[in-house]
Amino acid sequence: MTLSKIVVTTWLALLPVAPAMAAFAPTQAELAALPAYCAARLGGYSQAYTSWNASMGGDFLHIHHYCFALNFMNRARGIASVKDRQSTLGAAMTNFNYVLKYTQPGFYLRSEILMNRGIALSMQHKDGAAMGDLLKAIEIDPKLPRAYATLADMYEKQKNRSKALETVTTGLRHNPDTKSLQRRYTELGGKLPYPAPAQADAEASPAQTNATPTPAATHPAESGTATAPGATPTTAPAVEPPAAPKIGSPKNPYCRFCPD
């Protein structure tokens, strides 16, 4: 090795490395903060690996990139340096993009991945792209309270409190017991009681649709008498036609107004 190469190599080794980027894979402590499937995927073949692989199917092959992305996000939150934080968030974005590209469109974690990529984009101050991901996530799965909360906070930052309240209201309808949404709702001027759950509205509609119709009133037969089942119908006696009225007089029966 030449002297120049030795000098360059030594200089590169002395360059400061962002603490969060020093190790790519999560530490054991970091792994404990990630979803259980991360330890299964990164830990090699095991019973947990087999179980999660059966649950996720072919998408399990790529899930470690989502784990890396989440871990980089967690690291970024603890970094004071703006430059290092942005670099770490960039690594998170690379892994988010990978897992969204290579997993199936119907992958059941897709909405969650979109939500977290949206949060990472908001941490990078890329509000337009962040809102796009958050709205897509909510469209796929409305039961993502963090997506509503992040979206509402972004609207409020833009001084659009009415849109923020609208977002939180919708979020509460789908996630009625979420304390963070309840707090934002009151802070944004929402009126109590909290919005009615969307599920209650959905249940009310089928109840009305499936209600047993009221039977139409049965009109009695013109004869006024109902015949019991199996009974022989009673024949009404023949009625003799009324006698023709007599006209005239005994002496002249054919003239009504003639004198006797």
Short mmCIF file of C-alpha atoms in Angstrom, two decimals:
data_model
loop_
_atom_site.label_atom_id
_atom_site.label_comp_id
_atom_site.label_asym_id
_atom_site.label_seq_id
_atom_site.Cartn_x
_atom_site.Cartn_y
_atom_site.Cartn_z
CA MET A 1 0.00 0.00 0.00
CA THR A 2 1.41 3.41 -0.96
CA LEU A 3 1.91 6.19 1.54
CA SER A 4 -0.86 8.27 -0.05
CA LYS A 5 -3.38 5.43 0.34
CA ILE A 6 -2.37 4.97 3.97
CA VAL A 7 -2.90 8.67 4.64
CA VAL A 8 -6.31 8.71 2.93
CA THR A 9 -7.45 5.57 4.75
CA THR A 10 -6.36 6.98 8.09
CA TRP A 11 -8.13 10.27 7.36
CA LEU A 12 -11.38 8.51 6.46
CA ALA A 13 -11.22 6.45 9.64
CA LEU A 14 -10.96 9.64 11.69
CA LEU A 15 -14.03 11.24 10.08
CA PRO A 16 -16.94 11.64 12.50
CA VAL A 17 -19.70 9.09 11.96
CA ALA A 18 -23.30 9.85 12.86
CA PRO A 19 -24.03 7.86 16.02
CA ALA A 20 -27.29 6.51 14.62
CA MET A 21 -25.57 5.34 11.43
CA ALA A 22 -22.61 3.69 13.17
CA ALA A 23 -24.41 0.32 13.16
CA PHE A 24 -26.97 -0.53 10.50
CA ALA A 25 -28.67 -3.42 12.27
CA PRO A 26 -30.65 -2.75 15.46
CA THR A 27 -29.04 -3.48 18.79
CA GLN A 28 -30.77 -5.84 21.21
CA ALA A 29 -32.16 -2.86 23.12
CA GLU A 30 -33.44 -1.29 19.90
CA LEU A 31 -34.89 -4.59 18.75
CA ALA A 32 -36.97 -4.79 21.92
CA ALA A 33 -38.73 -1.56 20.88
CA LEU A 34 -39.66 -2.93 17.44
CA PRO A 35 -42.56 -5.24 16.50
CA ALA A 36 -42.11 -8.92 17.37
CA TYR A 37 -41.75 -9.98 13.74
CA CYS A 38 -38.52 -7.95 13.50
CA ALA A 39 -36.70 -10.17 15.99
CA ALA A 40 -38.09 -13.22 14.19
CA ARG A 41 -36.95 -12.00 10.77
CA LEU A 42 -33.52 -10.80 11.87
CA GLY A 43 -32.84 -13.69 14.24
CA GLY A 44 -32.57 -16.41 11.62
CA TYR A 45 -34.61 -19.58 11.31
CA SER A 46 -36.61 -20.40 14.42
CA GLN A 47 -40.13 -21.32 15.42
CA ALA A 48 -41.00 -17.61 15.50
CA TYR A 49 -39.53 -17.18 12.01
CA THR A 50 -41.62 -20.06 10.69
CA SER A 51 -44.77 -18.73 12.34
CA TRP A 52 -44.39 -15.17 11.02
CA ASN A 53 -43.41 -16.46 7.60
CA ALA A 54 -46.63 -18.48 7.46
CA SER A 55 -48.62 -15.42 8.57
CA MET A 56 -47.13 -12.90 6.13
CA GLY A 57 -46.38 -15.19 3.24
CA GLY A 58 -43.92 -13.97 0.64
CA ASP A 59 -43.92 -10.43 2.06
CA PHE A 60 -42.08 -11.69 5.14
CA LEU A 61 -38.96 -11.91 2.99
CA HIS A 62 -38.85 -8.09 2.78
CA ILE A 63 -40.16 -7.11 6.21
CA HIS A 64 -36.70 -6.53 7.72
CA HIS A 65 -36.46 -3.36 5.63
CA TYR A 66 -39.52 -2.03 7.43
CA CYS A 67 -37.83 -2.93 10.72
CA PHE A 68 -34.72 -1.00 9.68
CA ALA A 69 -36.87 1.99 8.68
CA LEU A 70 -38.66 2.05 12.03
CA ASN A 71 -35.36 1.77 13.87
CA PHE A 72 -33.82 4.65 11.93
CA MET A 73 -36.87 6.76 12.79
CA ASN A 74 -36.44 5.93 16.47
CA ARG A 75 -32.77 6.86 16.29
CA ALA A 76 -33.52 10.13 14.50
CA ARG A 77 -35.75 11.28 17.35
CA GLY A 78 -32.80 11.20 19.71
CA ILE A 79 -30.28 13.01 17.49
CA ALA A 80 -29.61 16.67 18.21
CA SER A 81 -27.60 17.42 15.08
CA VAL A 82 -29.89 18.48 12.23
CA LYS A 83 -27.48 17.09 9.66
CA ASP A 84 -27.18 13.71 11.36
CA ARG A 85 -30.92 13.53 11.97
CA GLN A 86 -31.69 14.20 8.31
CA SER A 87 -29.12 11.60 7.25
CA THR A 88 -30.72 9.02 9.52
CA LEU A 89 -34.20 9.87 8.25
CA GLY A 90 -32.86 9.48 4.72
CA ALA A 91 -31.83 5.92 5.60
CA ALA A 92 -35.32 5.32 6.97
CA MET A 93 -36.87 6.58 3.73
CA THR A 94 -34.70 4.25 1.65
CA ASN A 95 -36.01 1.27 3.57
CA PHE A 96 -39.63 2.48 3.57
CA ASN A 97 -39.46 2.87 -0.20
CA TYR A 98 -37.97 -0.58 -0.60
CA VAL A 99 -40.62 -2.40 1.41
CA LEU A 100 -43.47 -0.53 -0.29
CA LYS A 101 -42.01 -1.36 -3.69
CA TYR A 102 -41.43 -5.06 -3.15
CA THR A 103 -44.36 -6.14 -0.97
CA GLN A 104 -47.77 -6.90 -2.44
CA PRO A 105 -50.29 -4.02 -2.79
CA GLY A 106 -52.68 -5.95 -0.55
CA PHE A 107 -50.10 -6.59 2.19
CA TYR A 108 -51.94 -6.12 5.48
CA LEU A 109 -49.21 -3.85 6.91
CA ARG A 110 -49.24 -1.51 3.92
CA SER A 111 -51.41 1.15 5.57
CA GLU A 112 -49.16 1.17 8.65
CA ILE A 113 -46.03 1.43 6.50
CA LEU A 114 -47.52 4.37 4.59
CA MET A 115 -48.44 6.05 7.87
CA ASN A 116 -44.92 5.73 9.27
CA ARG A 117 -43.35 6.89 6.03
CA GLY A 118 -45.66 9.90 6.23
CA ILE A 119 -44.49 10.60 9.77
CA ALA A 120 -40.85 10.31 8.66
CA LEU A 121 -41.55 12.75 5.81
CA SER A 122 -43.12 15.18 8.27
CA MET A 123 -39.95 14.94 10.38
CA GLN A 124 -38.07 15.95 7.22
CA HIS A 125 -40.49 18.90 6.82
CA LYS A 126 -41.77 17.51 3.52
CA ASP A 127 -45.37 18.32 4.34
CA GLY A 128 -46.96 17.72 0.94
CA ALA A 129 -45.54 14.21 0.54
CA ALA A 130 -46.23 13.46 4.20
CA MET A 131 -49.91 14.40 3.90
CA GLY A 132 -50.22 12.28 0.77
CA ASP A 133 -48.95 9.17 2.58
CA LEU A 134 -51.08 9.82 5.66
CA LEU A 135 -54.25 10.25 3.60
CA LYS A 136 -53.51 7.05 1.67
CA ALA A 137 -52.99 5.19 4.93
CA ILE A 138 -56.32 6.41 6.34
CA GLU A 139 -58.10 5.52 3.13
CA ILE A 140 -56.87 1.93 3.41
CA ASP A 141 -57.45 1.64 7.16
CA PRO A 142 -59.35 4.37 9.04
CA LYS A 143 -58.36 2.84 12.39
CA LEU A 144 -54.94 4.52 12.52
CA PRO A 145 -55.17 7.22 15.22
CA ARG A 146 -51.53 8.30 14.80
CA ALA A 147 -52.19 9.12 11.15
CA TYR A 148 -55.08 11.43 12.09
CA ALA A 149 -53.09 13.03 14.91
CA THR A 150 -50.05 13.70 12.72
CA LEU A 151 -52.22 15.04 9.91
CA ALA A 152 -54.13 17.33 12.30
CA ASP A 153 -50.88 18.66 13.77
CA MET A 154 -49.65 19.50 10.28
CA TYR A 155 -52.88 21.36 9.46
CA GLU A 156 -52.62 23.28 12.71
CA LYS A 157 -49.02 24.19 11.90
CA GLN A 158 -50.37 25.64 8.65
CA LYS A 159 -52.88 27.72 10.70
CA ASN A 160 -55.75 25.67 9.29
CA ARG A 161 -57.49 24.86 12.56
CA SER A 162 -60.84 24.08 10.94
CA LYS A 163 -59.24 21.38 8.79
CA ALA A 164 -57.35 20.08 11.81
CA LEU A 165 -60.60 19.82 13.79
CA GLU A 166 -62.32 18.11 10.88
CA THR A 167 -59.49 15.57 10.70
CA VAL A 168 -59.58 14.86 14.44
CA THR A 169 -63.38 14.58 14.35
CA THR A 170 -63.18 11.95 11.62
CA GLY A 171 -60.43 10.19 13.53
CA LEU A 172 -62.54 10.03 16.68
CA ARG A 173 -65.48 8.60 14.77
CA HIS A 174 -63.28 5.64 13.80
CA ASN A 175 -61.18 5.56 17.00
CA PRO A 176 -63.55 6.83 19.71
CA ASP A 177 -61.46 5.88 22.76
CA THR A 178 -58.14 7.40 21.64
CA LYS A 179 -57.01 9.88 24.31
CA SER A 180 -54.62 11.76 22.02
CA LEU A 181 -57.43 12.49 19.57
CA GLN A 182 -59.82 13.45 22.37
CA ARG A 183 -57.26 15.92 23.72
CA ARG A 184 -56.69 17.48 20.30
CA TYR A 185 -60.45 17.66 19.74
CA THR A 186 -61.02 19.81 22.84
CA GLU A 187 -57.90 21.90 22.21
CA LEU A 188 -59.15 22.69 18.71
CA GLY A 189 -62.53 23.84 20.04
CA GLY A 190 -64.58 20.69 19.50
CA LYS A 191 -67.87 20.55 21.38
CA LEU A 192 -68.69 17.78 23.82
CA PRO A 193 -69.88 15.10 23.68
CA TYR A 194 -67.29 13.58 21.40
CA PRO A 195 -68.40 12.61 17.87
CA ALA A 196 -70.56 9.51 17.63
CA PRO A 197 -68.63 6.41 16.53
CA ALA A 198 -68.93 5.60 12.84
CA GLN A 199 -69.73 2.00 13.74
CA ALA A 200 -72.90 3.08 15.53
CA ASP A 201 -74.10 4.85 12.39
CA ALA A 202 -73.28 1.81 10.28
CA GLU A 203 -75.22 -0.47 12.63
CA ALA A 204 -78.27 1.80 12.69
CA SER A 205 -78.71 1.72 8.94
CA PRO A 206 -79.03 -2.08 8.51
CA ALA A 207 -81.42 -2.18 11.47
CA GLN A 208 -83.74 0.15 9.64
CA THR A 209 -83.30 -1.63 6.34
CA ASN A 210 -83.95 -5.10 7.78
CA ALA A 211 -86.92 -4.09 9.91
CA THR A 212 -89.90 -6.41 9.53
CA PRO A 213 -92.49 -4.61 7.45
CA THR A 214 -95.86 -4.01 9.06
CA PRO A 215 -98.40 -6.28 7.41
CA ALA A 216 -101.10 -4.50 5.50
CA ALA A 217 -104.49 -4.38 7.15
CA THR A 218 -106.72 -7.20 6.01
CA HIS A 219 -110.01 -5.98 4.66
CA PRO A 220 -112.97 -8.11 5.69
CA ALA A 221 -114.91 -9.87 3.02
CA GLU A 222 -117.88 -7.98 1.67
CA SER A 223 -120.20 -10.51 3.26
CA GLY A 224 -118.78 -9.46 6.65
CA THR A 225 -118.29 -13.07 7.80
CA ALA A 226 -114.94 -14.86 7.73
CA THR A 227 -114.93 -18.57 6.94
CA ALA A 228 -112.91 -20.72 9.33
CA PRO A 229 -110.25 -22.92 7.70
CA GLY A 230 -111.64 -26.30 6.69
CA ALA A 231 -115.26 -25.27 7.32
CA THR A 232 -117.92 -25.64 4.66
CA PRO A 233 -118.87 -22.23 3.39
CA THR A 234 -122.38 -21.24 4.39
CA THR A 235 -124.62 -20.39 1.47
CA ALA A 236 -126.72 -17.33 2.09
CA PRO A 237 -130.45 -17.96 1.63
CA ALA A 238 -131.91 -16.79 -1.64
CA VAL A 239 -133.60 -13.46 -1.37
CA GLU A 240 -136.83 -13.04 -3.32
CA PRO A 241 -136.90 -9.96 -5.46
CA PRO A 242 -139.23 -7.29 -4.11
CA ALA A 243 -142.69 -7.17 -5.61
CA ALA A 244 -143.26 -4.52 -8.20
CA PRO A 245 -145.02 -1.53 -6.69
CA LYS A 246 -148.67 -1.27 -7.53
CA ILE A 247 -149.70 1.67 -9.60
CA GLY A 248 -153.06 3.12 -10.50
CA SER A 249 -156.25 2.00 -8.77
CA PRO A 250 -158.23 -1.22 -8.56
CA LYS A 251 -160.43 -0.04 -11.39
CA ASN A 252 -157.63 1.21 -13.57
CA PRO A 253 -154.31 -0.44 -12.56
CA TYR A 254 -152.41 0.98 -15.50
CA CYS A 255 -152.82 4.64 -14.75
CA ARG A 256 -151.03 6.08 -11.74
CA PHE A 257 -152.80 9.43 -11.67
CA CYS A 258 -156.20 8.50 -13.07
CA PRO A 259 -159.20 8.98 -10.75
CA ASP A 260 -160.99 5.88 -9.52
#
